[in-house]
mmCIF file of C-alpha atoms in Angstrom:
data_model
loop_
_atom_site.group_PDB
_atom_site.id
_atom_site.type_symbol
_atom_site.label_atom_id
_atom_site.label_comp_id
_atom_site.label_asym_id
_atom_site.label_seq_id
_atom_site.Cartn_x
_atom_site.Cartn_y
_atom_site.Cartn_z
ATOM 1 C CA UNK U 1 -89.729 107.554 194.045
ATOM 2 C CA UNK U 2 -90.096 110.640 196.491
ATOM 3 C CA UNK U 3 -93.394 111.327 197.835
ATOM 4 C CA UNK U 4 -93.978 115.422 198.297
ATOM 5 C CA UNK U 5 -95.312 116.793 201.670
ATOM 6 C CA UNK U 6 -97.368 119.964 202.170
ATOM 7 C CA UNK U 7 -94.698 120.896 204.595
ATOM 8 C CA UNK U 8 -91.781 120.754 201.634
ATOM 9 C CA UNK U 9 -90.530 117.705 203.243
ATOM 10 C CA UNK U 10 -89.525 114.403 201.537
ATOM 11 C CA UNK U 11 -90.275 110.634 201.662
ATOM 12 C CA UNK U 12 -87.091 109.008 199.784
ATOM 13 C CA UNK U 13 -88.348 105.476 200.447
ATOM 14 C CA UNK U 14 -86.522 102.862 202.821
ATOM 15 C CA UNK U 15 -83.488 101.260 203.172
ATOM 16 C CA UNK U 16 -81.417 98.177 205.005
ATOM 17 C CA UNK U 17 -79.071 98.148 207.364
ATOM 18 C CA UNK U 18 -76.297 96.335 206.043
ATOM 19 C CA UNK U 19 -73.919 93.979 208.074
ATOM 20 C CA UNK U 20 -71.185 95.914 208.511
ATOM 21 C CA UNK U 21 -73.916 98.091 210.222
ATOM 22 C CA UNK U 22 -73.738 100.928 207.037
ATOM 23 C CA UNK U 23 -77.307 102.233 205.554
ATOM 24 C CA UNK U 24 -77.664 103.334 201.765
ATOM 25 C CA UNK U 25 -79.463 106.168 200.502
ATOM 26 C CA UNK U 26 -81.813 105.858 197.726
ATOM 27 C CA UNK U 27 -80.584 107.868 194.603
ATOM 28 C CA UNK U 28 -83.321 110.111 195.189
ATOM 29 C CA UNK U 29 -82.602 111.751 198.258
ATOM 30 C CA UNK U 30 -78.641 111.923 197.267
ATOM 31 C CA UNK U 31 -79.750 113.676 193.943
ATOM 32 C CA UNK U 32 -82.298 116.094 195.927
ATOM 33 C CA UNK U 33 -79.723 116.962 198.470
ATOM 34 C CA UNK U 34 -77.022 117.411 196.152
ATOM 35 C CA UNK U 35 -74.731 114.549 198.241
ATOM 36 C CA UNK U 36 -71.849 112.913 196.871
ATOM 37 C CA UNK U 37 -69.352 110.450 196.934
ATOM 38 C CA UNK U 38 -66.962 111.470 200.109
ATOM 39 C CA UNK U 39 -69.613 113.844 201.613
ATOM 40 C CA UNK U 40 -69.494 113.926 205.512
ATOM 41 C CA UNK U 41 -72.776 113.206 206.711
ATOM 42 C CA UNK U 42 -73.276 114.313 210.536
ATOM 43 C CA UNK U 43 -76.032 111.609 212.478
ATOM 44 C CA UNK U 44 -77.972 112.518 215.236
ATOM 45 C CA UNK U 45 -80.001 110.293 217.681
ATOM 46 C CA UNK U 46 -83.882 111.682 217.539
ATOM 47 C CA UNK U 47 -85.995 110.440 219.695
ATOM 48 C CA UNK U 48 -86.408 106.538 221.215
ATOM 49 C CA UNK U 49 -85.901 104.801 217.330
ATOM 50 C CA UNK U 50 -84.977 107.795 214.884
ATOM 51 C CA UNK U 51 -81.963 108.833 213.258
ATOM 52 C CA UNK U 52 -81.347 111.714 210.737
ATOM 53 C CA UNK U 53 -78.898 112.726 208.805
ATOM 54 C CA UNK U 54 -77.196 116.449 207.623
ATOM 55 C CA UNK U 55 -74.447 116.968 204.971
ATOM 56 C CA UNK U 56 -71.656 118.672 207.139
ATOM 57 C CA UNK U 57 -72.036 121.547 205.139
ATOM 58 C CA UNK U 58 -75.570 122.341 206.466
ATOM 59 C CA UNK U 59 -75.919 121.975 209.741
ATOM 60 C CA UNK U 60 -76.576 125.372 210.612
ATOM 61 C CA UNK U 61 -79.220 125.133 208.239
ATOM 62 C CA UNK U 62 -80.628 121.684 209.681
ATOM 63 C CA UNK U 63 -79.840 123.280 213.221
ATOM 64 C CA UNK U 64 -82.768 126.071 212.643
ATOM 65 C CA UNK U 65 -84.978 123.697 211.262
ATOM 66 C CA UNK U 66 -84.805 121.775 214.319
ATOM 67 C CA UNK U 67 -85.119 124.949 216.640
ATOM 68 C CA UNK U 68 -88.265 125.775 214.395
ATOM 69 C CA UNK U 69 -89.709 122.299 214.933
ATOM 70 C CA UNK U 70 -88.990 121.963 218.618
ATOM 71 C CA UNK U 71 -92.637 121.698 220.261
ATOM 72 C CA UNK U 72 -93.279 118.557 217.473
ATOM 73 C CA UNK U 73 -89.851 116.818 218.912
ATOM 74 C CA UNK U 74 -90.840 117.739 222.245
ATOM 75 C CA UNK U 75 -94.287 115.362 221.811
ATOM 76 C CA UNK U 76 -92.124 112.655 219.868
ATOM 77 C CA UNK U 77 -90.051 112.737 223.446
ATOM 78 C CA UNK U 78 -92.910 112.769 225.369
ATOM 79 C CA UNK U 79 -94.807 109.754 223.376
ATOM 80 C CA UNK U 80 -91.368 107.938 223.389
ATOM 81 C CA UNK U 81 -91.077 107.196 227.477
#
């Protein structure tokens, strides 16, 4: 069940890593985003342990978000060495 943020963002919940090293997303987040079957996910390296994930289709979007939020990944850096 997603969990609402003041901020608009979402928690989906977790998932495994599976042995052939591929990661499911819960039903939730795939409804929310609008992602489908086929959809080309782009997956970036954040950070010492943190991945995320944009639908191909948005990464301009996700690319302003992260220019908007760059002083909070800045600390995550800094905390991370």
């Amino acid at each position: 069940m997603a969990k609402k943020k003041k901020n608009g963002e979402q928690f989906y919940g977790t998932t495994t890593l599976g042995e052939k090293g591929q990661v499911g997303v819960p039903i939730e987040a795939r409804t929310a985003m609008g992602i489908k079957k086929g959809d080309k996910l782009l997956v970036f390296g954040m950070g010492c342990d943190m991945l995320a994930f944009s639908k191909l289709s948005k990464v301009e979007q996700f690319a302003s978000h992260l220019a908007g939020r760059l002083d909070v990944i800045r600390d995550i850096i800094k905390k991370s060495k």
